[in-house]
Short mmCIF file of C-alpha atoms in Angstrom, two decimals:
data_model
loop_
_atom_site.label_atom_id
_atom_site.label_comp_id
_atom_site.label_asym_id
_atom_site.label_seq_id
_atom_site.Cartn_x
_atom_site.Cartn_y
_atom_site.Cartn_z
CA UNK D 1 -67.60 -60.79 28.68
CA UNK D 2 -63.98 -61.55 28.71
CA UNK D 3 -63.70 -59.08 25.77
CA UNK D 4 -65.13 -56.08 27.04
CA UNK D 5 -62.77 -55.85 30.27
CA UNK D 6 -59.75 -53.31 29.57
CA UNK D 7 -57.30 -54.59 32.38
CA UNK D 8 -53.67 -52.22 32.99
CA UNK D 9 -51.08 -53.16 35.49
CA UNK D 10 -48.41 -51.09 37.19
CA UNK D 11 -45.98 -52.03 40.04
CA UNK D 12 -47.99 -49.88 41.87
CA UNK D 13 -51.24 -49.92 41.19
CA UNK D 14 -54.11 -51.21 39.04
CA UNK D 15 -56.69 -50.25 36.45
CA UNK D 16 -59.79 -52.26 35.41
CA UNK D 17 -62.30 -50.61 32.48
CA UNK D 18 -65.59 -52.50 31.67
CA UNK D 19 -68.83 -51.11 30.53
CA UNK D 20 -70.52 -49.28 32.78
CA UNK D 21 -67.63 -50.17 35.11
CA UNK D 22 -63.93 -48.04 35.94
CA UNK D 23 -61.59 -49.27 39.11
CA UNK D 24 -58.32 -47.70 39.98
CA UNK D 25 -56.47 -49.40 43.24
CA UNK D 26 -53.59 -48.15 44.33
CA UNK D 27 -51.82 -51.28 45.92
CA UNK D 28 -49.74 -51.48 48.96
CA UNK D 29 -46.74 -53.18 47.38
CA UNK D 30 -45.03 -53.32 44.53
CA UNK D 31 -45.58 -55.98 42.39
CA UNK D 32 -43.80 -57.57 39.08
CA UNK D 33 -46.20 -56.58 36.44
CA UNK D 34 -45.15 -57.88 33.90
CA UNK D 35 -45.14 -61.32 35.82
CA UNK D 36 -49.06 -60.41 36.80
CA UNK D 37 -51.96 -63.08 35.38
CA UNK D 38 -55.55 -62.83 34.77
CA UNK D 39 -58.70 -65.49 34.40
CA UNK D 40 -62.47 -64.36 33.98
CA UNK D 41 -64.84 -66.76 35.07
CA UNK D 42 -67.86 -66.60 33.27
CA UNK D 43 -70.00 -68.29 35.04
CA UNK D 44 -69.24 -67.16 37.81
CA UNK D 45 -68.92 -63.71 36.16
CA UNK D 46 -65.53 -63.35 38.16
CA UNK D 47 -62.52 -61.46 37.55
CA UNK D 48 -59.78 -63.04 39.09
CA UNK D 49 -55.94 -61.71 38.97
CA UNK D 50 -52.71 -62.70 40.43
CA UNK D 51 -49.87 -60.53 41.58
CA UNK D 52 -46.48 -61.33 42.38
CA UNK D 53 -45.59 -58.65 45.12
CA UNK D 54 -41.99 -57.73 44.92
CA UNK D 55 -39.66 -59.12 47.78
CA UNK D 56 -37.37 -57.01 50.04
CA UNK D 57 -34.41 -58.37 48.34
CA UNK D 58 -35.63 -58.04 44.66
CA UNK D 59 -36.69 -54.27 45.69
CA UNK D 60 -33.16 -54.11 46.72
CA UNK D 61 -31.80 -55.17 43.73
CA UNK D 62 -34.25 -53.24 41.67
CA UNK D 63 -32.95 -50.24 43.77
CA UNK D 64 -29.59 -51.36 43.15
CA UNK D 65 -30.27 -51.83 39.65
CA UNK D 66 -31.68 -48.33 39.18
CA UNK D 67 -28.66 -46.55 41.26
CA UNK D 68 -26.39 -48.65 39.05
CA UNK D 69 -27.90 -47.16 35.60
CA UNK D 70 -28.10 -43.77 37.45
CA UNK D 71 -24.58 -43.83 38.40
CA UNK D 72 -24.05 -44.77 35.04
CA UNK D 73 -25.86 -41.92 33.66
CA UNK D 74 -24.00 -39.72 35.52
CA UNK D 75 -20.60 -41.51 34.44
CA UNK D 76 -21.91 -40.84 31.16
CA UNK D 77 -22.90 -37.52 31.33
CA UNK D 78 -19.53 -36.76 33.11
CA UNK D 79 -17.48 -38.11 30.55
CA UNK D 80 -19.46 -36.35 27.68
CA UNK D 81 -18.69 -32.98 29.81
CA UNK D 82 -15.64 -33.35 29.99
CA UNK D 83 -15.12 -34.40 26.72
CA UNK D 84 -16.73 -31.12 25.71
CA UNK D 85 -14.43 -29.51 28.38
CA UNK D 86 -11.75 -30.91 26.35
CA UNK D 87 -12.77 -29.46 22.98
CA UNK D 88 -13.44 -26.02 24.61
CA UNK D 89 -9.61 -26.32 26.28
CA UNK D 90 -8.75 -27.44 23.05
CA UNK D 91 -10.44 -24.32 21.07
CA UNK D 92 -9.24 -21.67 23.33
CA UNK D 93 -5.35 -22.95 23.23
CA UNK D 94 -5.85 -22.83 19.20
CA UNK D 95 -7.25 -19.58 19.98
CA UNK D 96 -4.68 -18.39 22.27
CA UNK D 97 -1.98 -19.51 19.94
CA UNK D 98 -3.66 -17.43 16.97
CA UNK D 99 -4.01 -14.55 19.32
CA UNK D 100 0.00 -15.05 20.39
CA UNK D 101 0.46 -15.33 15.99
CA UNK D 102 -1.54 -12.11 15.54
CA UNK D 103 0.59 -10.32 18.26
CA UNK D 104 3.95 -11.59 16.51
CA UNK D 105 2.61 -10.51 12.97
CA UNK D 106 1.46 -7.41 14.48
CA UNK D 107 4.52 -6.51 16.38
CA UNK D 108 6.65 -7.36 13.35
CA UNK D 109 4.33 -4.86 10.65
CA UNK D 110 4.66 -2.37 13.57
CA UNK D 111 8.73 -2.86 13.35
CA UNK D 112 8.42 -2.75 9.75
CA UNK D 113 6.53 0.67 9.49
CA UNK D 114 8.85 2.07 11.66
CA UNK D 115 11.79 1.39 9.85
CA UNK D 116 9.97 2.51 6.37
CA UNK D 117 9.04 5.86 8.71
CA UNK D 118 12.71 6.07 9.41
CA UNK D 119 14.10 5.89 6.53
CA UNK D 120 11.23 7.85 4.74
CA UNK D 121 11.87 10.59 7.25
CA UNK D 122 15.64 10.32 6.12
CA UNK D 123 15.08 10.17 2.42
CA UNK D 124 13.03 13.28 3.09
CA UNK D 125 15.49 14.77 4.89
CA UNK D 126 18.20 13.56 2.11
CA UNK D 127 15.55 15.38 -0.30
CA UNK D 128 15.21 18.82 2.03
CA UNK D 129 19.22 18.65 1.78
CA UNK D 130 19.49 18.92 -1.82
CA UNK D 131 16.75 21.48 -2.26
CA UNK D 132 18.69 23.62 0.05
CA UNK D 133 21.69 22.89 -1.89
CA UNK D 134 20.23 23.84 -4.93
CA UNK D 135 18.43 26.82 -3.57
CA UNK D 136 22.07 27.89 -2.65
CA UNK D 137 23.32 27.15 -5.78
CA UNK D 138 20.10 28.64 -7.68
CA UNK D 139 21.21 32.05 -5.72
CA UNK D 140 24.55 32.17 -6.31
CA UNK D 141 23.98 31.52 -10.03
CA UNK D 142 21.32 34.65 -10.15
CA UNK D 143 24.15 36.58 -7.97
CA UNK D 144 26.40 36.21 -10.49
CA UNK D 145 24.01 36.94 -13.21
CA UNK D 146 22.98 40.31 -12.05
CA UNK D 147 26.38 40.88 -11.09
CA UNK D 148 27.26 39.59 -14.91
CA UNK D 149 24.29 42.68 -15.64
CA UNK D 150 25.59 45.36 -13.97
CA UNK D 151 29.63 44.76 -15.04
CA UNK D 152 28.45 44.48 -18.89
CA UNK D 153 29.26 42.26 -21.22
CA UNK D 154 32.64 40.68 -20.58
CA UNK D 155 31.52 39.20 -17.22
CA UNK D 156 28.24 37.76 -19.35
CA UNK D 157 31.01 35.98 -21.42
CA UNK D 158 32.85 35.20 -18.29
CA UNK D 159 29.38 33.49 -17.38
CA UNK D 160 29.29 31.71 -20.46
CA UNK D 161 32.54 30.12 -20.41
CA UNK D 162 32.21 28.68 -16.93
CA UNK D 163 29.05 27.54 -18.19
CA UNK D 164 30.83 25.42 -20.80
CA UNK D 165 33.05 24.60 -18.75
CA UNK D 166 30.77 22.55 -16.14
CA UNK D 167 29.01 21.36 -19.63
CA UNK D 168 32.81 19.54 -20.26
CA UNK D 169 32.20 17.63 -17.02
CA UNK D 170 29.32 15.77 -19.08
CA UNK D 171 31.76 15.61 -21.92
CA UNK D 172 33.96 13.66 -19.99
CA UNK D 173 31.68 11.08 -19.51
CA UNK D 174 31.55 9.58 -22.86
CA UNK D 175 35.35 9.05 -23.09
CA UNK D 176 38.96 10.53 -22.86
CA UNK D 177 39.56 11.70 -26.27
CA UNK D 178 35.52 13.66 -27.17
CA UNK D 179 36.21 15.09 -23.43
CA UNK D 180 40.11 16.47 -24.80
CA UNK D 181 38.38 17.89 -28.04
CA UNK D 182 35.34 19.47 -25.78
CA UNK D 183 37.51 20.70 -23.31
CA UNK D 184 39.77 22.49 -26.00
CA UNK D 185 36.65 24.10 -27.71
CA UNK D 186 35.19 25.40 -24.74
CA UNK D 187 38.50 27.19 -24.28
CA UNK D 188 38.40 28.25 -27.62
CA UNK D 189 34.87 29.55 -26.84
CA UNK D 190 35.56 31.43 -23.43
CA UNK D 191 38.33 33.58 -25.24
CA UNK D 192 36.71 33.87 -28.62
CA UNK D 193 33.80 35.35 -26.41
CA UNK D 194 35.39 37.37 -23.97
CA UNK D 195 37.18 39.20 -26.86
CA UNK D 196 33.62 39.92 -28.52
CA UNK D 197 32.50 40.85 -25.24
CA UNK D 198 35.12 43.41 -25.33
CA UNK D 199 34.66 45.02 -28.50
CA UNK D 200 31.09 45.25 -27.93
CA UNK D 201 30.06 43.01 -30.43
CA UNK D 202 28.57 40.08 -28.57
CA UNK D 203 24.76 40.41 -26.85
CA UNK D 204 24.80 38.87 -23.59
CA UNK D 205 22.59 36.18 -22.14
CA UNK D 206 19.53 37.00 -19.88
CA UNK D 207 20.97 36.60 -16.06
CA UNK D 208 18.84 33.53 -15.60
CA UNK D 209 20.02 31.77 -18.92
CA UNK D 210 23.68 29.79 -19.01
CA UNK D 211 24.46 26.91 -21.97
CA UNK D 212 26.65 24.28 -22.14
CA UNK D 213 28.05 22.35 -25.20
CA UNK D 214 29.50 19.06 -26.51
CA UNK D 215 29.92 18.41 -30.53
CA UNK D 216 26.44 16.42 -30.75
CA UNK D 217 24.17 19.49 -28.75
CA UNK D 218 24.09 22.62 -27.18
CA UNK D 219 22.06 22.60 -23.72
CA UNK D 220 20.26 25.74 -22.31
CA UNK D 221 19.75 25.52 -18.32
CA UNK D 222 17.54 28.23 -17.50
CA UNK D 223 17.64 29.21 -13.62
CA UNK D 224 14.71 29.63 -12.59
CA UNK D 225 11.99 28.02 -9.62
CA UNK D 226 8.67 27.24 -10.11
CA UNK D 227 8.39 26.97 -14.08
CA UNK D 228 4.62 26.16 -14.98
CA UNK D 229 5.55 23.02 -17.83
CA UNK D 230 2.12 23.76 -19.59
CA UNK D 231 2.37 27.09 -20.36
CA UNK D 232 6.43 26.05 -21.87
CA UNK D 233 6.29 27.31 -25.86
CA UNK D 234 9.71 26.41 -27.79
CA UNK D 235 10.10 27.81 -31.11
CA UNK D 236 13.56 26.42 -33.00
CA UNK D 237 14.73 27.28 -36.27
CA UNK D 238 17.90 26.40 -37.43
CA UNK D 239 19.79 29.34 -36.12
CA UNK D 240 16.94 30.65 -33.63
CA UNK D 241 15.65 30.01 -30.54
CA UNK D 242 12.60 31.62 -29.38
CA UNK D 243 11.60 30.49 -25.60
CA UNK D 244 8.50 31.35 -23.12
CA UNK D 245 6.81 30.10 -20.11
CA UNK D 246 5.77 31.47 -16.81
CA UNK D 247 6.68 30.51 -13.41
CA UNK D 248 5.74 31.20 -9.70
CA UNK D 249 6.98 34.13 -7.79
CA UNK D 250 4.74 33.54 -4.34
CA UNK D 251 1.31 33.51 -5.32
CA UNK D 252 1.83 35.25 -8.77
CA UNK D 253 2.92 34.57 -11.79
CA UNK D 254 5.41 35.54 -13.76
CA UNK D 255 6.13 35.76 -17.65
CA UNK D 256 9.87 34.76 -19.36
CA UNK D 257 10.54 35.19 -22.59
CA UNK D 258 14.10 35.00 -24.60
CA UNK D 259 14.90 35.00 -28.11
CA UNK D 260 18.46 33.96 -29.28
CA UNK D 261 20.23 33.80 -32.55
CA UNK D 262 22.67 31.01 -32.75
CA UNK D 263 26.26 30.69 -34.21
CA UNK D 264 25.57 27.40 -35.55
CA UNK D 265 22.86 25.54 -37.00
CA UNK D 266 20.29 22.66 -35.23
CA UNK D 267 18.02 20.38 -35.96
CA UNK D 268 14.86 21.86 -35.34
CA UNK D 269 12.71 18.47 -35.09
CA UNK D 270 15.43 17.58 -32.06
CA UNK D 271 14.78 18.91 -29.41
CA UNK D 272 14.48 17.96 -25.64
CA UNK D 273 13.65 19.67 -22.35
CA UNK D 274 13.40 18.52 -18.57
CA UNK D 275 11.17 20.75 -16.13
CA UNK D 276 12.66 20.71 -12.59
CA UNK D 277 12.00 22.28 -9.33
CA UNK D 278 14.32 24.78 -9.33
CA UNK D 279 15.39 25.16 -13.21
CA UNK D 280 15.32 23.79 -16.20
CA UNK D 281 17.26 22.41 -19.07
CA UNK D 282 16.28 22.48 -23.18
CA UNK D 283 18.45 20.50 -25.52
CA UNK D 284 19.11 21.27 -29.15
CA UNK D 285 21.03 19.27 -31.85
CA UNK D 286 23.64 20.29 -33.42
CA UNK D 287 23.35 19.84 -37.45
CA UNK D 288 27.49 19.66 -37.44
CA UNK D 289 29.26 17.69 -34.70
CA UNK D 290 31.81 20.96 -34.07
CA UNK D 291 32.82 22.96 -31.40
CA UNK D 292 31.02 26.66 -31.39
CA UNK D 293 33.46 29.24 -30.56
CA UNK D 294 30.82 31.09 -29.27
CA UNK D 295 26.87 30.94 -28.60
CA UNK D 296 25.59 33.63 -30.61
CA UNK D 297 26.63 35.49 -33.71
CA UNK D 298 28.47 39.06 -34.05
CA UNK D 299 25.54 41.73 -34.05
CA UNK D 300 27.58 44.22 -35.80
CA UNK D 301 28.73 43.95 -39.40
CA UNK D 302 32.64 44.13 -38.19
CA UNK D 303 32.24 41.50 -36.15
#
């Protein structure tokens, strides 16, 4: 029956299934397949088909046909490389201008540090000069002290006053007429004190103590490196001051204690200190804005 035969056509070739029945002939030229027709007779119980071979010139133009869309294919494929050519050229000039951005940003934080190094270098310099300088200064001060120590009492007056005296260069700084008044008790002081001194009535200052005045305080700078803040204990009464704290000397420490009566009297709940390197300064005020002729008080009844 018509219905049982499974008939397949290639330009090549053909392919008959029936039951009990399977043919596969190559053929010997290509045909159009899809042009191809088929009629069973059943009477005759014949199969017949009809195949329209392909012609030299319609094999050339198939071949033409097929090296046409292969050239195309390749015209295709060529263009979609080198449009991904293109977007790689295109990534790696982004890149290398990023790269050339990084270098510049680079190059410029690399200028930068170098200038903060420089002038880090001379701040620290800068900060190595004035350490020196008040190293220097620090000495000389103690020179004088034990030098004040060993010539008695007038040269610890003689301390004193030059004391006050660099205490009027603050003076001076809050106007013409306070720094006239300063200037004139501070002279007052130096000879009130350096005639105690000489009749023995006056105790001196430790060698690493020197004040300074104005009429609202009296300032204490004592000279001397490494003082340990902590272990700083300030006792003030109104006409006493009782000071101690330890500082460095190498790897030890070292205790300092002073206890001073004053001429005048202060206001115990004001008082101020700054810790520094090399020294450091403690701030009383004064209950009176005066002048004190002198820092301490006669220890002898005639004086």
């Amino acid at each position: 029956k018509a219905g049982e035969l499974d008939l397949q056509l290639a330009p090549d070739r053909l392919e008959l299934t029936a039951p009990g029945y399977h043919l596969v002939q190559p053929l010997a030229q290509r045909v159009r397949d899809s042009e191809a027709t088929a009629k069973f007779d059943k009477k005759k119980r014949v199969l017949t088909v009809t195949l329209p071979i392909v012609s030299l010139d319609d094999s050339n133009a198939e071949g033409e046909a097929e090296a046409a869309a292969a050239a195309a294919a390749e015209v295709e494929a060529a263009e979609a490389a080198k449009a991904a050519s293109d977007a790689h050229l295109l990534r790696a000039e982004k890149e290398e201008e990023a790269a050339e951005a990084a270098v510049r940003a680079a190059g410029e934080r690399l200028e930068a540090a170098r200038t903060a190094l420089l002038k880090a270098q001379q701040a620290q310099q800068a900060a190595a000069d004035r350490r020196s300088a008040a190293r220097a200064k620090a000495a000389e001060v103690r020179s004088k002290a034990s030098s004040q120590g060993r010539t008695g009492t007038a040269a610890a007056s003689a301390a004193t006053g030059a004391a006050a005296g660099a205490f009027r260069g603050v003076a001076e700084d809050a106007g013409g007429d306070q720094a006239e008044r300063t200037e004139k008790a501070n002279a007052t002081a130096l000879q009130a004190g350096e005639g105690l001194a000489a009749a023995g009535g006056a105790r001196p200052l430790p060698g690493w103590i020197s004040w300074r005045q104005d009429l609202a305080a009296v300032a204490f700078i004592m000279e001397v490196p490494g003082i340990v803040e902590s272990s700083l204990c300030v006792s003030v009464q109104p006409r006493q001051l009782r000071v101690a704290f330890r500082a460095s000397a190498g790897e030890a420490l070292r205790d300092y204690v002073a206890e001073l009566a004053l001429a005048g009297e202060v206001l115990t709940a004001e008082v101020r200190h700054h810790v520094a390197e090399l020294n450091m300064m403690l701030v009383l005020a004064k209950r009176e804005g005066v002048m004190w002729d002198r820092l301490q008080p006669p220890t002898d009844a005639g004086g």
